Amino acid sequence: MATLTDEDIRAALADLPGWELGDGAISREYGLDSFAGAIAFVVRLSYAAEAANHHPDVDIRYSRVRITLSTHSEGGVTAKDIDLARVIEGFAPPQ
């Protein structure tokens, strides 16, 4: 799977508010109502990631969760990352 150009990534991110491109990855931070809410969100995320066979970097800081997606085997952002970001947005809490 080929990496996307920065232009392609930015075009895709136009439909994914809050997602940013940087350092060869896309990322977004979510604010949840509590630590338990953050963990529950990550559990839902883990099932989506397993189903896609694509696993993000996840950083949990109390009620804040930062998701970073890149296709490590390809060395950058691919359609797999954009697809998983869209799935995450489908169940993410409103921001």
C-alpha positions as CSV (number, residue, x, y, z in Angstrom):
1,M,0.0,0.0,0.0
2,A,1.5,3.3,-1.1
3,T,1.8,6.3,1.2
4,L,-0.3,9.3,0.4
5,T,1.0,12.7,-0.5
6,D,0.6,15.6,1.9
7,E,-1.9,17.1,-0.5
8,D,-4.0,13.9,-0.5
9,I,-3.8,13.6,3.3
10,R,-4.9,17.2,3.8
11,A,-7.8,16.7,1.3
12,A,-8.9,13.6,3.3
13,L,-8.5,15.4,6.6
14,A,-10.9,18.2,5.4
15,D,-13.7,15.6,6.2
16,L,-12.1,14.7,9.6
17,P,-12.2,17.8,11.8
18,G,-9.6,17.9,14.6
19,W,-7.2,15.5,12.8
20,E,-3.8,16.9,12.1
21,L,-0.9,15.9,9.9
22,G,2.6,16.0,11.3
23,D,5.8,13.9,11.5
24,G,4.6,11.4,8.9
25,A,1.4,10.6,10.8
26,I,-2.1,11.9,11.5
27,S,-3.3,12.5,15.0
28,R,-6.2,13.8,17.1
29,E,-6.8,14.4,20.8
30,Y,-10.2,13.6,22.4
31,G,-11.4,15.0,25.7
32,L,-13.6,12.6,27.7
33,D,-15.6,13.2,30.9
34,S,-13.4,11.0,33.1
35,F,-10.5,8.5,33.2
36,A,-13.1,5.7,33.1
37,G,-14.6,7.4,30.0
38,A,-11.2,7.6,28.4
39,I,-10.5,3.9,29.0
40,A,-13.9,2.9,27.6
41,F,-13.2,4.9,24.5
42,V,-9.8,3.2,24.1
43,V,-11.5,-0.2,24.5
44,R,-14.0,0.6,21.7
45,L,-11.0,1.8,19.6
46,S,-9.1,-1.4,20.2
47,Y,-12.0,-3.5,18.7
48,A,-12.1,-1.2,15.7
49,A,-8.3,-1.4,15.3
50,E,-8.3,-5.2,15.5
51,A,-11.1,-5.5,13.0
52,A,-9.1,-3.3,10.6
53,N,-5.8,-5.1,11.5
54,H,-4.3,-1.7,12.0
55,H,-3.1,-0.5,15.3
56,P,-2.7,3.2,16.4
57,D,-0.4,4.7,18.9
58,V,-2.6,5.7,21.9
59,D,-1.6,8.1,24.7
60,I,-4.0,8.3,27.7
61,R,-3.6,11.3,30.1
62,Y,-6.4,11.1,32.6
63,S,-9.5,12.1,30.5
64,R,-7.5,13.0,27.4
65,V,-6.8,10.4,24.7
66,R,-4.4,11.1,21.8
67,I,-4.6,8.8,18.8
68,T,-1.8,8.7,16.2
69,L,-2.1,6.8,13.0
70,S,0.6,5.9,10.5
71,T,1.4,2.7,8.5
72,H,4.8,1.9,10.0
73,S,5.5,-0.7,7.3
74,E,5.1,1.9,4.6
75,G,6.8,4.7,6.4
76,G,3.9,7.2,6.5
77,V,0.2,7.8,6.1
78,T,-1.8,5.5,3.8
79,A,-5.4,5.0,3.0
80,K,-5.6,2.5,6.0
81,D,-4.9,5.4,8.4
82,I,-7.6,7.6,6.8
83,D,-10.1,4.7,6.9
84,L,-9.4,4.0,10.6
85,A,-9.7,7.7,11.5
86,R,-13.1,7.7,9.8
87,V,-14.2,4.7,11.8
88,I,-13.0,6.3,15.0
89,E,-14.9,9.4,14.3
90,G,-18.0,7.2,13.9
91,F,-18.0,6.4,17.6
92,A,-15.9,9.2,19.2
93,P,-17.6,11.4,21.7
94,P,-18.7,14.8,20.5
95,Q,-16.0,17.4,21.0
